Coordinates of C-alpha atoms in Angstrom, one line a residue:
M1 CA 9.7 7.8 13.8
N2 CA 8.3 8.4 10.3
T3 CA 5.4 10.8 10.2
T4 CA 3.7 9.3 7.2
T5 CA 0.1 8.2 7.9
I6 CA -1.9 5.6 6.0
G7 CA -5.2 7.0 5.1
D8 CA -5.9 9.9 2.8
D9 CA -2.6 9.3 1.0
A10 CA -3.1 5.5 0.8
A11 CA -3.2 4.0 -2.6
T12 CA -5.9 1.7 -3.9
A13 CA -5.0 -1.8 -4.9
D14 CA -4.7 -0.6 -8.5
D15 CA -2.4 2.2 -7.5
A16 CA -0.2 -0.2 -5.7
E17 CA 0.0 -2.4 -8.7
K18 CA 0.9 0.6 -10.9
L19 CA 3.6 1.4 -8.3
R20 CA 5.2 -2.0 -8.8
G21 CA 5.7 -1.1 -12.4
A22 CA 6.8 2.5 -11.9
S23 CA 10.1 3.8 -13.0
S24 CA 13.1 4.1 -10.7
L25 CA 12.7 7.8 -10.6
Q26 CA 9.1 7.6 -9.7
A27 CA 10.0 5.0 -7.0
L28 CA 12.6 7.5 -5.6
V29 CA 10.1 10.3 -5.5
R30 CA 7.7 8.1 -3.6
L31 CA 10.4 7.1 -1.2
L32 CA 11.3 10.8 -0.6
R33 CA 7.7 11.5 0.0
Y34 CA 7.5 8.7 2.5
A35 CA 10.6 9.9 4.2
R36 CA 9.5 13.4 4.6
G37 CA 9.8 13.1 8.4
Y38 CA 13.5 12.6 7.9
R39 CA 14.1 15.6 5.7
R40 CA 16.2 17.5 8.3
R41 CA 18.5 14.5 8.8
I42 CA 18.7 13.9 5.0
V43 CA 19.8 17.5 4.5
L44 CA 22.3 17.3 7.3
A45 CA 23.8 14.1 6.0
S46 CA 23.9 15.6 2.5
V47 CA 25.7 18.7 3.7
C48 CA 28.4 16.6 5.4
S49 CA 28.8 14.5 2.3
T50 CA 29.2 17.7 0.2
L51 CA 31.8 19.2 2.6
N52 CA 33.7 15.9 2.6
V53 CA 33.9 16.1 -1.2
A54 CA 35.0 19.7 -1.1
F55 CA 37.9 18.8 1.3
D56 CA 38.6 15.7 -0.8
V57 CA 39.2 17.7 -4.0
M58 CA 41.6 20.1 -2.3
P59 CA 44.7 17.8 -2.2
E60 CA 44.8 17.8 -6.0
I61 CA 44.7 21.6 -6.0
L62 CA 47.5 21.7 -3.4
I63 CA 49.6 19.4 -5.5
G64 CA 49.3 21.9 -8.4
I65 CA 50.2 24.8 -6.1
A66 CA 53.2 22.8 -4.8
I67 CA 54.5 22.2 -8.3
D68 CA 54.1 25.9 -9.0
V69 CA 56.1 26.7 -5.9
V70 CA 58.9 24.4 -6.9
V71 CA 59.0 25.7 -10.5
S72 CA 58.2 29.4 -10.0
R73 CA 59.6 29.9 -6.5
E74 CA 59.3 33.6 -5.6
A75 CA 57.1 34.1 -8.6
S76 CA 54.6 31.5 -7.6
F77 CA 50.9 31.9 -6.9
L78 CA 51.5 31.8 -3.1
A79 CA 54.1 34.5 -3.3
G80 CA 51.4 36.9 -4.4
L81 CA 49.5 36.0 -1.2
G82 CA 52.4 37.2 1.0
F83 CA 54.5 34.1 1.4
A84 CA 57.8 35.6 0.1
T85 CA 60.1 32.6 0.4
S86 CA 59.8 29.1 -1.0
E87 CA 60.2 27.6 2.4
S88 CA 57.3 29.6 3.9
Q89 CA 55.2 28.6 0.9
I90 CA 55.9 24.9 1.4
L91 CA 55.3 25.3 5.2
A92 CA 52.0 27.0 4.5
L93 CA 51.0 24.2 2.2
G94 CA 51.9 21.6 4.8
V95 CA 49.7 23.3 7.5
L96 CA 46.9 23.7 5.0
T97 CA 47.2 20.0 4.0
F98 CA 46.8 19.0 7.7
F99 CA 43.6 21.0 8.1
I100 CA 42.2 19.8 4.8
W101 CA 42.8 16.1 5.6
A102 CA 41.5 16.7 9.2
G103 CA 38.3 18.3 7.7
E104 CA 37.9 15.5 5.2
S105 CA 38.2 12.9 7.9
L106 CA 35.8 14.7 10.2
F107 CA 33.1 15.1 7.6
Q108 CA 33.6 11.5 6.4
Y109 CA 33.0 10.3 10.0
L110 CA 29.9 12.5 10.2
Y111 CA 28.3 11.5 6.9
L112 CA 29.0 7.8 7.6
I113 CA 27.3 8.1 11.0
L114 CA 24.4 10.2 9.7
W115 CA 23.7 8.1 6.5
R116 CA 24.0 4.7 8.3
N117 CA 21.8 5.7 11.2
L118 CA 19.3 7.2 8.8
A119 CA 19.4 3.9 6.9
Q120 CA 18.7 1.9 10.1
D121 CA 15.9 4.1 11.3
L122 CA 14.2 4.4 7.9
Q123 CA 14.3 0.7 7.2
A124 CA 13.0 0.0 10.7
D125 CA 10.1 2.4 10.1
I126 CA 9.2 1.3 6.6
R127 CA 9.3 -2.4 7.7
Q128 CA 7.0 -1.5 10.7
D129 CA 4.6 0.5 8.5
A130 CA 4.5 -2.3 5.9
Y131 CA 3.9 -4.9 8.6
D132 CA 1.2 -2.8 10.3
Q133 CA -0.5 -2.4 6.9
V134 CA -0.4 -6.1 6.4
Q135 CA -2.1 -6.6 9.7
R136 CA -4.9 -4.2 8.5
Q137 CA -5.7 -6.3 5.5
D138 CA -8.8 -8.6 5.4
M139 CA -8.3 -12.3 5.0
A140 CA -8.7 -12.2 1.2
F141 CA -5.4 -10.4 1.0
F142 CA -3.6 -13.3 2.6
E143 CA -5.4 -15.8 0.4
S144 CA -3.9 -14.0 -2.7
R145 CA -0.4 -13.5 -1.3
S146 CA 1.9 -16.2 -0.1
S147 CA 3.7 -16.0 3.2
G148 CA 7.0 -16.4 1.5
E149 CA 6.4 -13.4 -0.8
L150 CA 5.3 -11.2 2.2
T151 CA 8.4 -12.3 4.1
A152 CA 10.7 -11.5 1.2
V153 CA 9.2 -8.0 1.0
L154 CA 9.3 -7.3 4.7
N155 CA 12.8 -8.7 5.1
D156 CA 14.9 -8.9 1.9
D157 CA 13.5 -5.9 0.1
V158 CA 13.7 -3.7 3.1
N159 CA 17.3 -4.8 3.7
Q160 CA 18.1 -4.0 0.0
L161 CA 16.8 -0.5 0.5
E162 CA 18.9 -0.2 3.7
R163 CA 22.1 -1.2 1.8
F164 CA 21.5 1.6 -0.8
L165 CA 20.9 4.2 1.9
D166 CA 23.9 2.9 3.8
G167 CA 26.3 3.9 1.0
G168 CA 24.7 4.3 -2.5
A169 CA 22.9 7.5 -1.7
N170 CA 26.1 9.1 -0.5
D171 CA 28.0 7.9 -3.6
I172 CA 25.5 9.4 -6.0
L173 CA 25.5 12.7 -4.1
Q174 CA 29.3 12.8 -4.0
V175 CA 29.8 12.0 -7.6
G176 CA 27.5 14.9 -8.6
V177 CA 29.2 17.3 -6.2
T178 CA 32.6 16.3 -7.5
V179 CA 31.6 16.9 -11.1
L180 CA 30.4 20.4 -10.2
L181 CA 33.3 21.4 -8.0
V182 CA 36.0 20.1 -10.3
G183 CA 34.2 21.5 -13.4
L184 CA 34.2 24.9 -11.7
V185 CA 38.0 24.8 -11.0
F186 CA 38.6 23.8 -14.7
V187 CA 36.5 26.7 -15.9
V188 CA 38.4 29.2 -13.7
V189 CA 41.9 27.8 -14.7
S190 CA 41.4 27.0 -18.4
P191 CA 37.9 27.2 -19.9
S192 CA 39.1 25.7 -23.2
I193 CA 40.7 22.6 -21.5
A194 CA 37.6 22.4 -19.3
L195 CA 35.5 22.0 -22.4
L196 CA 37.6 19.1 -23.5
A197 CA 37.7 17.5 -20.1
I198 CA 34.0 17.5 -19.5
T199 CA 33.1 16.3 -23.0
P200 CA 32.8 12.7 -21.8
V201 CA 30.4 13.6 -19.0
P202 CA 27.3 13.8 -21.1
V203 CA 28.2 10.4 -22.6
I204 CA 28.6 9.0 -19.1
V205 CA 25.3 10.5 -17.8
W206 CA 23.5 9.2 -20.9
G207 CA 25.0 5.8 -20.4
A208 CA 23.9 5.8 -16.8
F209 CA 20.3 6.6 -17.7
F210 CA 20.3 4.2 -20.6
F211 CA 21.4 1.3 -18.4
M212 CA 19.0 2.4 -15.7
R213 CA 16.0 2.1 -18.1
R214 CA 17.3 -1.3 -19.3
Q215 CA 17.9 -2.6 -15.7
T216 CA 14.6 -1.5 -14.2
P217 CA 12.5 -4.5 -15.5
L218 CA 15.4 -6.8 -15.0
Y219 CA 15.7 -6.0 -11.3
A220 CA 11.9 -6.1 -10.9
E221 CA 12.1 -9.7 -12.2
V222 CA 14.9 -10.4 -9.7
R223 CA 12.8 -9.2 -6.8
A224 CA 9.9 -11.3 -8.0
R225 CA 12.1 -14.4 -8.1
V226 CA 13.3 -13.7 -4.6
G227 CA 9.7 -13.8 -3.4
G228 CA 9.1 -17.1 -5.2
L229 CA 12.2 -18.6 -3.8
S230 CA 11.3 -17.4 -0.3
N231 CA 7.9 -18.8 -0.6
R232 CA 9.2 -22.2 -1.8
I233 CA 11.5 -22.4 1.3
T234 CA 8.8 -21.3 3.7
N235 CA 6.3 -23.9 2.3
S236 CA 8.9 -26.7 2.4
I237 CA 10.0 -26.1 6.0
G238 CA 6.4 -25.7 7.1
G239 CA 5.4 -29.0 5.5
M240 CA 8.4 -31.0 6.4
A241 CA 6.4 -33.7 8.2
T242 CA 4.3 -34.2 5.0
I243 CA 7.5 -34.2 2.9
K244 CA 9.1 -36.9 5.0
A245 CA 5.9 -39.0 5.3
F246 CA 5.6 -39.1 1.5
T247 CA 9.3 -39.5 0.9
A248 CA 9.2 -36.4 -1.3
E249 CA 12.6 -35.0 -0.3
R250 CA 14.0 -35.4 -3.8
S251 CA 11.0 -33.9 -5.4
E252 CA 11.0 -30.9 -3.1
S253 CA 14.7 -30.5 -3.6
G254 CA 14.2 -30.3 -7.3
R255 CA 11.5 -27.7 -6.9
L256 CA 13.8 -25.6 -4.8
R257 CA 16.5 -26.0 -7.4
E258 CA 14.1 -24.7 -10.1
A259 CA 13.2 -21.7 -8.0
S260 CA 16.8 -21.0 -7.2
D261 CA 17.9 -21.4 -10.8
A262 CA 15.2 -19.0 -11.9
Y263 CA 16.5 -16.5 -9.4
V264 CA 20.1 -17.0 -10.6
E265 CA 19.1 -16.6 -14.2
A266 CA 17.2 -13.4 -13.5
N267 CA 20.3 -12.1 -11.6
R268 CA 22.5 -13.2 -14.4
R269 CA 20.6 -11.1 -17.0
A270 CA 20.8 -8.1 -14.7
I271 CA 24.5 -8.6 -14.0
A272 CA 25.2 -8.9 -17.8
M273 CA 23.6 -5.5 -18.3
S274 CA 25.3 -3.7 -15.4
S275 CA 28.7 -5.2 -16.3
A276 CA 28.6 -3.6 -19.8
F277 CA 28.4 -0.2 -18.2
V278 CA 32.0 -0.1 -16.9
P279 CA 33.8 -0.5 -20.3
L280 CA 31.7 2.2 -21.8
I281 CA 32.5 4.6 -19.0
R282 CA 36.2 3.8 -19.1
M283 CA 36.5 4.6 -22.8
A284 CA 34.7 7.9 -22.3
I285 CA 37.0 8.7 -19.4
L286 CA 40.0 8.0 -21.5
V287 CA 38.9 10.6 -24.1
G288 CA 38.6 13.3 -21.4
F289 CA 41.9 12.3 -19.7
L290 CA 43.9 12.3 -23.0
A291 CA 42.4 15.6 -24.0
T292 CA 43.6 17.2 -20.8
F293 CA 46.9 15.4 -20.8
V294 CA 47.9 16.2 -24.4
V295 CA 46.4 19.6 -24.9
G296 CA 47.4 20.9 -21.5
G297 CA 50.9 19.5 -21.9
L298 CA 51.4 21.2 -25.2
R299 CA 50.2 24.5 -23.7
A300 CA 52.5 24.1 -20.8
L301 CA 55.4 23.6 -23.2
E302 CA 54.3 26.7 -25.1
G303 CA 54.3 28.7 -21.9
T304 CA 50.6 29.6 -22.2
L305 CA 49.7 27.4 -19.2
N306 CA 51.3 27.4 -15.8
V307 CA 53.2 24.1 -15.1
G308 CA 51.5 23.9 -11.7
A309 CA 48.1 24.5 -13.2
Y310 CA 48.8 21.8 -15.8
G311 CA 49.7 19.3 -13.0
M312 CA 46.6 20.3 -11.1
L313 CA 44.4 19.8 -14.2
V314 CA 45.8 16.4 -14.9
F315 CA 45.1 15.2 -11.3
L316 CA 41.7 16.9 -11.2
T317 CA 40.8 15.1 -14.5
Q318 CA 41.2 11.8 -12.8
R319 CA 39.4 13.2 -9.8
L320 CA 36.6 14.3 -12.1
L321 CA 36.3 11.3 -14.3
W322 CA 37.5 8.2 -12.4
P323 CA 34.9 8.4 -9.7
L324 CA 32.3 8.1 -12.4
T325 CA 33.3 4.5 -12.9
R326 CA 31.7 3.9 -9.5
L327 CA 28.4 4.8 -11.2
A328 CA 28.2 1.3 -12.5
Q329 CA 28.2 -0.2 -9.0
T330 CA 26.1 2.7 -7.7
V331 CA 23.5 2.4 -10.4
D332 CA 23.4 -1.3 -9.9
L333 CA 22.8 -0.8 -6.2
Y334 CA 20.3 1.9 -6.9
E335 CA 18.3 -0.2 -9.3
R336 CA 18.1 -3.1 -6.9
A337 CA 17.0 -0.7 -4.2
M338 CA 14.3 1.0 -6.3
A339 CA 13.0 -2.4 -7.4
S340 CA 12.7 -3.3 -3.7
T341 CA 11.3 0.1 -2.9
R342 CA 8.5 -0.4 -5.4
R343 CA 7.5 -3.7 -3.7
V344 CA 7.7 -2.3 -0.2
L345 CA 5.8 0.9 -0.9
A346 CA 3.2 -1.1 -2.9
L347 CA 2.6 -3.1 0.3
V348 CA 2.6 0.0 2.5
E349 CA 0.1 1.7 0.1
T350 CA -2.2 -1.3 -0.4
D351 CA -5.6 -0.2 0.8
A352 CA -7.5 -2.6 3.1
R353 CA -11.0 -3.6 2.2
V354 CA -11.9 -3.8 5.8
R355 CA -11.2 -0.3 7.2
D356 CA -11.0 0.6 10.8
V357 CA -13.1 3.7 10.3
G358 CA -15.6 3.1 13.1
G359 CA -14.9 5.1 16.2
E360 CA -17.7 3.8 18.4
T361 CA -17.0 1.7 21.5
L362 CA -19.4 -0.6 23.3
V363 CA -20.9 0.5 26.5
A364 CA -19.8 -1.7 29.4
P365 CA -20.9 -4.2 30.3
V366 CA -21.2 -5.7 26.8
R367 CA -24.2 -8.0 26.7
G368 CA -23.2 -10.0 23.7
D369 CA -26.4 -9.7 21.7
V370 CA -25.5 -10.7 18.0
E371 CA -27.8 -10.2 15.0
F372 CA -27.3 -11.0 11.3
E373 CA -29.8 -9.0 9.1
G374 CA -30.0 -10.1 5.5
V375 CA -26.2 -10.8 5.3
S376 CA -24.8 -11.9 2.0
F377 CA -21.2 -12.5 1.0
R378 CA -19.3 -14.3 -1.8
Y379 CA -15.7 -15.2 -2.0
P380 CA -14.2 -13.7 -5.2
D381 CA -12.5 -16.9 -6.4
S382 CA -14.8 -19.7 -5.4
G383 CA -18.1 -18.0 -5.4
A384 CA -19.0 -19.8 -2.2
G385 CA -20.5 -17.8 0.7
V386 CA -23.8 -16.9 2.3
D387 CA -27.1 -15.4 0.9
S388 CA -29.6 -13.3 2.8
V389 CA -28.9 -14.8 6.3
D390 CA -31.1 -13.6 9.1
L391 CA -30.0 -14.9 12.5
N392 CA -30.5 -13.6 16.0
V393 CA -28.3 -14.8 18.9
P394 CA -29.7 -13.3 22.1
A395 CA -27.2 -12.4 24.8
G396 CA -26.3 -15.3 27.0
R397 CA -27.6 -18.0 24.7
T398 CA -25.8 -20.7 22.8
V399 CA -26.5 -21.1 19.0
A400 CA -24.9 -23.9 17.0
L401 CA -24.3 -23.6 13.2
V402 CA -24.2 -26.9 11.4
G403 CA -24.2 -28.0 7.8
T404 CA -22.1 -29.7 5.1
T405 CA -18.6 -28.4 4.2
G406 CA -18.9 -25.1 2.3
S407 CA -22.4 -24.4 3.6
G408 CA -21.3 -21.0 5.1
K409 CA -20.9 -21.8 8.8
S410 CA -17.4 -20.5 9.2
T411 CA -18.1 -17.6 6.8
L412 CA -20.6 -16.2 9.2
I413 CA -18.0 -16.3 11.9
K414 CA -15.4 -14.5 9.8
L415 CA -17.9 -11.8 8.8
L416 CA -18.8 -11.3 12.5
L417 CA -15.1 -10.8 13.3
R418 CA -14.8 -8.5 10.2
F419 CA -12.2 -10.7 8.6
Y420 CA -14.1 -9.9 5.4
P421 CA -16.6 -7.1 4.6
T422 CA -20.2 -8.1 3.9
D423 CA -21.5 -7.6 0.4
A424 CA -25.0 -6.9 1.6
G425 CA -26.9 -6.7 4.9
R426 CA -25.5 -5.9 8.3
I427 CA -24.3 -7.5 11.5
L428 CA -25.0 -5.9 14.9
L429 CA -23.4 -6.4 18.3
D430 CA -25.5 -5.0 21.1
G431 CA -27.5 -3.1 18.5
H432 CA -24.4 -1.4 17.0
P433 CA -23.6 -2.2 13.3
I434 CA -20.1 -3.7 13.6
E435 CA -18.9 -1.3 10.8
T436 CA -19.4 1.6 13.1
L437 CA -17.3 0.0 15.9
S438 CA -13.6 0.2 16.1
L439 CA -12.0 -3.1 15.2
D440 CA -10.4 -3.1 18.7
A441 CA -13.7 -2.7 20.4
L442 CA -15.3 -5.4 18.3
R443 CA -12.7 -8.0 18.5
R444 CA -12.0 -7.5 22.2
S445 CA -15.6 -8.5 22.8
I446 CA -15.2 -11.8 21.0
G447 CA -13.2 -14.8 21.9
L448 CA -12.3 -17.4 19.2
V449 CA -11.4 -21.0 19.7
S450 CA -10.8 -22.6 16.3
Q451 CA -9.9 -26.0 15.0
D452 CA -6.6 -24.7 13.5
V453 CA -4.9 -23.7 16.7
F454 CA -2.0 -21.3 16.3
L455 CA 0.5 -21.1 19.2
F456 CA 3.3 -18.5 19.1
E457 CA 6.9 -19.5 19.7
G458 CA 7.4 -18.9 23.5
S459 CA 6.3 -20.5 26.7
V460 CA 3.0 -22.1 27.7
G461 CA 2.3 -19.2 30.0
E462 CA 3.0 -16.6 27.4
N463 CA 0.6 -18.3 24.9
I464 CA -2.2 -18.3 27.5
A465 CA -1.5 -14.7 28.4
Y466 CA -1.9 -13.8 24.7
G467 CA -5.6 -13.3 25.6
D468 CA -4.7 -10.7 28.2
P469 CA -1.0 -9.5 28.3
E470 CA -1.6 -7.8 31.6
A471 CA -2.9 -10.9 33.3
S472 CA -1.2 -12.1 36.5
A473 CA 0.3 -15.5 37.1
A474 CA -2.7 -16.4 39.2
D475 CA -5.1 -15.4 36.4
I476 CA -3.2 -17.5 33.9
R477 CA -3.3 -20.5 36.2
A478 CA -7.0 -20.0 36.8
A479 CA -7.6 -20.0 33.0
A480 CA -5.6 -23.2 32.7
V481 CA -7.6 -24.8 35.4
A482 CA -10.9 -23.8 33.7
A483 CA -9.7 -25.2 30.4
E484 CA -8.7 -28.5 32.2
A485 CA -5.1 -27.9 31.0
I486 CA -3.5 -27.6 34.4
G487 CA -2.8 -31.3 34.6
F488 CA -0.6 -31.7 31.5
I489 CA 1.0 -28.2 32.1
E490 CA 2.3 -29.2 35.5
A491 CA 3.6 -32.4 34.1
L492 CA 5.7 -30.5 31.6
P493 CA 9.5 -30.2 32.4
S494 CA 9.2 -26.4 33.2
G495 CA 5.5 -26.1 33.8
F496 CA 4.1 -22.8 32.5
D497 CA 7.7 -21.8 31.4
T498 CA 8.0 -24.8 29.0
L499 CA 8.7 -23.6 25.5
V500 CA 6.0 -24.8 23.0
G501 CA 8.2 -24.5 19.9
E502 CA 7.2 -22.9 16.6
R503 CA 3.4 -23.2 16.1
G504 CA 3.4 -25.3 19.2
V505 CA 5.1 -28.3 17.6
K506 CA 6.3 -29.7 21.0
L507 CA 2.7 -30.2 22.2
S508 CA 0.0 -32.7 21.0
G509 CA -3.1 -31.5 19.2
G510 CA -5.3 -31.9 22.3
Q511 CA -2.8 -29.9 24.4
R512 CA -2.7 -27.1 21.9
Q513 CA -6.5 -27.0 21.8
R514 CA -6.7 -26.7 25.6
L515 CA -4.2 -23.9 25.6
S516 CA -6.3 -22.2 22.9
L517 CA -9.3 -22.5 25.1
A518 CA -7.4 -21.2 28.2
R519 CA -6.4 -18.2 26.1
A520 CA -10.0 -17.5 25.2
I521 CA -11.1 -18.0 28.9
L522 CA -8.4 -15.5 30.1
K523 CA -9.7 -12.9 27.6
D524 CA -13.2 -13.3 29.2
P525 CA -15.1 -12.2 26.2
P526 CA -18.9 -11.6 26.3
V527 CA -19.1 -13.5 22.9
L528 CA -17.4 -16.8 22.5
I529 CA -17.0 -18.5 19.1
L530 CA -16.1 -22.2 18.9
D531 CA -15.2 -23.1 15.4
E532 CA -14.9 -26.9 15.2
A533 CA -13.1 -26.6 18.5
T534 CA -13.3 -30.4 19.3
S535 CA -13.2 -31.9 15.8
A536 CA -9.5 -32.8 15.8
V537 CA -9.1 -34.2 19.4
D538 CA -9.5 -37.6 21.0
N539 CA -12.6 -38.6 23.0
E540 CA -10.9 -37.9 26.4
T541 CA -9.8 -34.5 25.4
E542 CA -13.2 -33.7 23.9
A543 CA -14.9 -34.7 27.1
A544 CA -12.5 -32.4 29.1
I545 CA -13.2 -29.5 26.7
Q546 CA -16.9 -30.1 26.9
R547 CA -16.8 -29.9 30.6
S548 CA -14.9 -26.6 30.4
L549 CA -17.3 -25.2 27.9
A550 CA -20.3 -26.2 30.1
V551 CA -18.8 -23.9 32.8
I552 CA -17.6 -20.9 30.7
S553 CA -20.6 -20.8 28.5
R554 CA -22.9 -19.8 31.3
D555 CA -24.1 -16.2 31.1
R556 CA -22.1 -15.8 27.8
T557 CA -23.2 -15.7 24.2
V558 CA -21.8 -18.7 22.4
L559 CA -21.7 -19.4 18.7
M560 CA -20.7 -22.9 17.9
V561 CA -19.7 -24.3 14.5
A562 CA -19.7 -28.1 14.5
H563 CA -19.7 -31.1 12.2
R564 CA -19.9 -33.5 15.2
L565 CA -23.6 -33.1 16.2
S566 CA -23.2 -34.9 19.5
T567 CA -21.3 -31.8 20.8
I568 CA -24.2 -29.3 20.2
V569 CA -27.4 -31.2 21.2
A570 CA -27.8 -29.0 24.3
A571 CA -27.6 -25.7 22.3
D572 CA -30.5 -23.3 22.8
E573 CA -30.9 -23.2 19.0
I574 CA -29.4 -25.1 16.1
V575 CA -29.2 -23.4 12.7
V576 CA -28.7 -25.6 9.7
L577 CA -27.2 -24.0 6.6
E578 CA -27.0 -25.4 3.1
H579 CA -25.4 -23.6 0.1
G580 CA -25.1 -20.4 2.1
R581 CA -28.8 -20.3 3.2
V582 CA -30.6 -21.1 6.5
V583 CA -32.8 -24.2 5.7
E584 CA -33.7 -25.3 9.3
R585 CA -33.6 -24.0 12.8
G586 CA -34.7 -25.1 16.2
T587 CA -33.7 -27.2 19.2
H588 CA -32.1 -30.6 18.8
A589 CA -35.3 -32.4 19.8
V590 CA -37.4 -30.4 17.3
L591 CA -35.0 -30.9 14.4
A592 CA -34.4 -34.6 15.1
R593 CA -38.2 -35.2 14.7
A594 CA -38.5 -33.0 11.6
D595 CA -36.9 -35.5 9.3
G596 CA -35.0 -32.8 7.5
H597 CA -31.3 -32.1 6.8
Y598 CA -30.4 -32.2 10.5
A599 CA -32.3 -35.4 11.2
R600 CA -30.6 -37.2 8.3
Q601 CA -27.2 -36.0 9.4
W602 CA -27.9 -37.1 12.9
R603 CA -28.9 -40.6 11.9
V604 CA -25.7 -40.9 9.8
Q605 CA -23.5 -39.9 12.7
T606 CA -25.3 -42.0 15.4
G607 CA -26.4 -44.9 13.3
G608 CA -29.9 -44.3 14.4
A609 CA -28.9 -44.2 18.1
G610 CA -30.7 -42.0 20.6
E611 CA -29.8 -38.5 21.7
T612 CA -26.3 -38.0 23.2
T613 CA -25.8 -35.4 25.8
G614 CA -23.4 -32.7 24.8
I615 CA -22.9 -29.3 26.5
V616 CA -24.8 -29.0 29.7
R617 CA -25.7 -25.4 30.5

């Protein structure tokens, strides 16, 4: 597992943005820093790749020696090593060839295993670290990033990096080692011809870096287009019911085509640049090969160069130069991978505004006393929020938050859960400022039942058990009974084992809401938050939920957010918010007689009717 930690080395949001625009070399350096826990495996894989190249170069040298044996016989190079006859020399070459090929095959197997397993483990770790970092973000992060973009980074970009590590890293290493080894042999055999043979290498290297610089922004654009395309697909699939209801299939198909065409066009520009690399390299290679072929041949004819050495140099020239043609593909793969690396590491190194720096835990049993002291917060984009809110919710009491849309009701709930950091003031739970508590300790003490119920793909029982993964089957059933969900669950084809589908699409809205309530009941939190929990259900379901709430709210702190005032008339205190400020507070009876905001809203909803009983404590 990668040993990198997110903390002191974490970048700020600005640093992450700079990383997205960093060069490929900078991205590679960041990747190597991230992968420092893999250094031993990287070194071992690199050693095997190097040894494979060393054995791979040897057959060309053996061919030159074999030619020398055939031409020079007893005067050959091998004769000077003690092999007197031509037959013994050929036999020695045959044995040596066997071991060279065996060594090449062995180290090829080893480097393939090592690089591929390294690619698998590193991509798994970097995806996990990126996902964990995403989970640490406050809700503002998700409001500024589309789910499609995040999915593209966590999936497609990580896979692109894996493909490079799977083969591209080895190719770059082996090309470099080949140039060094073959260049060394050239220098030993014929320094003058070596100078001619390696003349194209600087041109090739310059071309590689030239194209890398040109391709960096092109592939950054490709990765951005991938995110846009992924986001378009994700949104369309998620909103399929709306698309069908408004017969917008053709329109959405056109939008997808636009996003797809933009991706294709970005790729086309990158491909045009990378494709121009190969012809340049081939012409440079031709210069080096012709120099070795012609000059070496003339010297062999003059007798100043051994025929076997000439043959070896010709073969080694190809061994030196032709692998460089793979640089086009390798550089292309490298640039794609580094573009992805910049996006992935930018995500890994994005600092969270809400940091889990508190180490305090709550002393059991948690009472559930909640207090807001001068709390202020504004959303960056809309400017909506709350101003200087003071609110005390004693343990075991029920307090309802009401007001028009945008008055700040749900904002207070999100601040209590630390989905956002407060701009001013503080929030306390059992006398502890929530910033000093670990997020785990804070959120384990709070149960949330919201209007927008999210069920995970799985069974009914698994979704209820999400509130307590260690719960027994009996506990899960008891929670379902308390939420008055047992009736419809037992009527399902497989009962608790019935699959709910993605986001619970196989269940009705009321059924999903009851499962959400059962999930909160199973968690058994000292503080229960009901955020418009009954606003989207029918009257029968609302009555069932109200009966459940009447039971589970006893001896528990309850914060209710409601538009439907009939559901909160029995609350211990009702707090009315307008434009982010508390404008009224009191019981239903007191507020109904005060002829203020609450009374006017009550008359609108009831048509002037009398009080309606809601939760009975």
